[in-house]
Coordinates of C-alpha atoms in Angstrom, one line a residue:
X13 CA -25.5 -5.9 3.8
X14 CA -24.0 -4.4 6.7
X15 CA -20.3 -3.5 7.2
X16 CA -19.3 -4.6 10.9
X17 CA -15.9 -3.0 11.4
X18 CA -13.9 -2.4 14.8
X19 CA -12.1 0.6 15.4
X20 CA -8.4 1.1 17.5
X21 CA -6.7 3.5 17.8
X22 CA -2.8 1.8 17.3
X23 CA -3.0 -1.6 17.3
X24 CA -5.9 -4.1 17.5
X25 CA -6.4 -4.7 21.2
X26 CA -8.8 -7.6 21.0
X27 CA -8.1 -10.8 18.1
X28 CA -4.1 -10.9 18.0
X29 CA -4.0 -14.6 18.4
X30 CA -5.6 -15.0 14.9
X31 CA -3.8 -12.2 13.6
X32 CA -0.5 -13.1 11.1
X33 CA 3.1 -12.6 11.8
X34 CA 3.1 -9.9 8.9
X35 CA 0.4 -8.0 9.9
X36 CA 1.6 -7.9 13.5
X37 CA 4.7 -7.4 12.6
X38 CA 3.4 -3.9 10.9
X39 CA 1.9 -2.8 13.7
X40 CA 5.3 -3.8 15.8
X41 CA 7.7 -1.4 13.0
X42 CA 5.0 1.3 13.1
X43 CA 4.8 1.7 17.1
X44 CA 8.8 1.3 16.6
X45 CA 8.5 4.6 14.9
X46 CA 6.7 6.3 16.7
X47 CA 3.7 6.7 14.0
X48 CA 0.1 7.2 15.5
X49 CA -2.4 5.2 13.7
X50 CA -6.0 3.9 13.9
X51 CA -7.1 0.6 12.8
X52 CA -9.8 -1.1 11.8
X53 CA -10.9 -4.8 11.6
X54 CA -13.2 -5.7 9.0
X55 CA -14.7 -8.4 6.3
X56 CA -12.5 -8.8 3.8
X57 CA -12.0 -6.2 1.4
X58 CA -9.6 -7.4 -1.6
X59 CA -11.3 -4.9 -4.7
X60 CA -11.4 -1.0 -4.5
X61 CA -15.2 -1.8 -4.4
X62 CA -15.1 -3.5 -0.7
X63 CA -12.5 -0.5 0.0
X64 CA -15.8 1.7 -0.6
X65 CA -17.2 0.4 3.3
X66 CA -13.2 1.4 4.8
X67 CA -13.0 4.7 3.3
X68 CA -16.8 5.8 5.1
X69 CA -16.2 4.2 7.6
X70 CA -12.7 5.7 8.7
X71 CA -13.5 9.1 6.8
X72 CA -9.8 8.6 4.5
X73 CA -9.2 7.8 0.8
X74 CA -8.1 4.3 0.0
X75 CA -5.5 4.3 -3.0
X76 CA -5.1 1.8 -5.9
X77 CA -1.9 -0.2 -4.7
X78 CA -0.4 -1.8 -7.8
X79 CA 2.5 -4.4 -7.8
X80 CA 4.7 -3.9 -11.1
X81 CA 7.4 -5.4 -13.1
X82 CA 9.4 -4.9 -15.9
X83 CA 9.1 -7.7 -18.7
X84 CA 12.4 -9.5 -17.2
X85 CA 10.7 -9.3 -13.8
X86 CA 13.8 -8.0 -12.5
X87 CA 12.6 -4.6 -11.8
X88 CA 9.5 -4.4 -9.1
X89 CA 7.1 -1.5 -8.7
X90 CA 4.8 -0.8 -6.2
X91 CA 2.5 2.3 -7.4
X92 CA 0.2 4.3 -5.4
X93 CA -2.6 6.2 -7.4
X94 CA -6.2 7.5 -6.4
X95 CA -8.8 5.3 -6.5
X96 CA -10.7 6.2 -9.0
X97 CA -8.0 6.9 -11.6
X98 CA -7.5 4.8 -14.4
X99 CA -4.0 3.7 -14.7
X100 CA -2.4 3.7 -18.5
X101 CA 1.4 1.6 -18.1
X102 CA 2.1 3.6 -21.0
X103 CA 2.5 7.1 -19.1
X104 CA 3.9 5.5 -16.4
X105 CA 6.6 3.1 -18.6
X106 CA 7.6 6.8 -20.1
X107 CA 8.1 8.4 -16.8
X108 CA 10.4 4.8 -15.5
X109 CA 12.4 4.6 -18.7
X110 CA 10.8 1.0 -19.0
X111 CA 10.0 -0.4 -22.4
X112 CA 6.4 -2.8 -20.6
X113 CA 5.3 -3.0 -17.3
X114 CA 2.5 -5.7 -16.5
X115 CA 1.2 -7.3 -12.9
X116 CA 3.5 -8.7 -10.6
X117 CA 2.7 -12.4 -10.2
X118 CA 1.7 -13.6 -6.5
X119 CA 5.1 -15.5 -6.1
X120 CA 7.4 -12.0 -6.1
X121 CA 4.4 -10.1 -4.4
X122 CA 4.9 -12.6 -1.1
X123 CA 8.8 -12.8 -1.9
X124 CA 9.5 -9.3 -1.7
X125 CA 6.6 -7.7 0.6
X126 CA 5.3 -10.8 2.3
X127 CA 1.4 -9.8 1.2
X128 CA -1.1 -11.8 -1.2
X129 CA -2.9 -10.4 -4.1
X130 CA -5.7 -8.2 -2.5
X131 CA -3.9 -6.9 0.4
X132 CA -1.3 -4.8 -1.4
X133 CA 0.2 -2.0 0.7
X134 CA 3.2 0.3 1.0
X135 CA 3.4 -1.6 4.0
X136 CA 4.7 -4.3 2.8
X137 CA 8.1 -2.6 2.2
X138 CA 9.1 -2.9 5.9
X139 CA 9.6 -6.3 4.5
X140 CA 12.0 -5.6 1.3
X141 CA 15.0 -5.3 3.4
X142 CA 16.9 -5.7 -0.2
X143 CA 15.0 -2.6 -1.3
X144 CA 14.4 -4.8 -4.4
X145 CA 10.7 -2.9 -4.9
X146 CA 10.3 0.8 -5.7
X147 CA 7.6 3.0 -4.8
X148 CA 6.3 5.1 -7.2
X149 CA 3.7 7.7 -6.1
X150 CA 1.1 9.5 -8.5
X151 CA 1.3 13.5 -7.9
X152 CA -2.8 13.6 -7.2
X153 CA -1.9 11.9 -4.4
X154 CA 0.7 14.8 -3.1
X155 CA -2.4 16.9 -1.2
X156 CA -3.3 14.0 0.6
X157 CA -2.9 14.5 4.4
X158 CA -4.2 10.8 6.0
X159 CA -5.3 7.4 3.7
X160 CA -6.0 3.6 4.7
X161 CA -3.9 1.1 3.4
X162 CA -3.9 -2.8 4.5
X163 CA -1.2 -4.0 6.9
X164 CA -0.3 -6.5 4.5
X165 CA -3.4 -8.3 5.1
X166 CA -7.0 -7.0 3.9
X167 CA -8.9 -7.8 7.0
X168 CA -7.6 -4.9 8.6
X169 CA -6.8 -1.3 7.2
X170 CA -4.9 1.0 9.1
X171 CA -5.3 4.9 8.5
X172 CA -1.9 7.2 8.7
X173 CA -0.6 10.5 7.3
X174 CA 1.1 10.4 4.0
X175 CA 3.5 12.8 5.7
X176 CA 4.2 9.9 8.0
X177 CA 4.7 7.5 5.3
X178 CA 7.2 9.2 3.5
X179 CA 9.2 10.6 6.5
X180 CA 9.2 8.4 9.0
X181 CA 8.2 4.7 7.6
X182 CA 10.6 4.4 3.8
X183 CA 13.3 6.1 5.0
X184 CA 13.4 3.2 8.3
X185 CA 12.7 0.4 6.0
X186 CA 15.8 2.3 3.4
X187 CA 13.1 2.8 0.5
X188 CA 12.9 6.0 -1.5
X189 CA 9.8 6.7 -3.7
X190 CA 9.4 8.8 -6.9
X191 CA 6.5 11.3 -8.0
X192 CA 4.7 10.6 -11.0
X193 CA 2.1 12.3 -13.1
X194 CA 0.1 9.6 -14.5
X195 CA -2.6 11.3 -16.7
X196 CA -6.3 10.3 -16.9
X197 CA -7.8 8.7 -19.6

């Protein structure tokens, strides 16, 4: 089957009308700051397997985005790790000084970043104007110089430098994030 993408560079310039008000509202905050980006339209891709066809075709990694929560569910996570690292909430639970972390249920993901299961981004935090959601970032993920995330939707995936992320885009939306070293399996 063959992947039939679109490629902008900014924003989508052709399809807006069908487009949500949280994904256009990402591309809105991000030419706010000032951040160059390229875009690309494509089929759905909800799994890290359908994230295969974005990373070739916009020459980036696509990292694991995980929504977290303490057992209470009043602590929120949102952790960024390589794709193809297994994640272990044990060495992460250490690192947080958090007895159990599980998966954030749909209801908090939309709540808190306005994105549904499948689409889960760092972008979403332009919508966490609480700061109730903290972003945790593995270490492997420190050489990284661009990646593709969704903009909150995963019909689209935008590619942007990490550097980008953490200097110009959390500290406008008033979110920190933390390093961690998750060890593999």
């Amino acid at each position: 089957m063959e992947f039939e993408s679109k490629k902008f560079v900014g924003r989508p310039t052709e399809g807006n009308e069908l487009r949500g008000d949280a994904e256009l509202g990402v591309y809105d905050f991000l030419d706010a700051q000032g951040v160059d980006y390229i875009t690309l339209c494509h089929p759905a891709a909800a799994t890290m397997e359908e994230c295969e066809a974005v990373r070739k075709a916009v020459d980036a990694p696509v990292f694991k985005n995980l929504f977290l929560t303490n057992r209470q569910q009043t602590d929120f996570y949102l952790l960024m790790i390589p794709a193809d690292k297994p994640f272990k909430t044990k060495y992460l639970s250490l690192q947080l000084g958090c007895a159990r972390l599980s998966f954030a249920d749909a209801e908090h993901m939309e709540k808190y970043l306005r994105i549904k299961p499948g689409a889960v981004s760092p972008m979403g935090l332009i919508y966490d104007r609480e700061q109730k959601v903290r972003l945790i970032i593995d270490e492997d993920l420190r050489r990284c110089v661009t990646y593709a995330c969704h903009p909150c939707v995963n019909t689209s995936s935008i590619v942007l430098q990490l550097s980008d992320l953490l200097e110009k885009i959390l500290p406008a939306t008033g979110h920190s994030h933390t390093w961690v070293n998750l060890m593999p399996s």
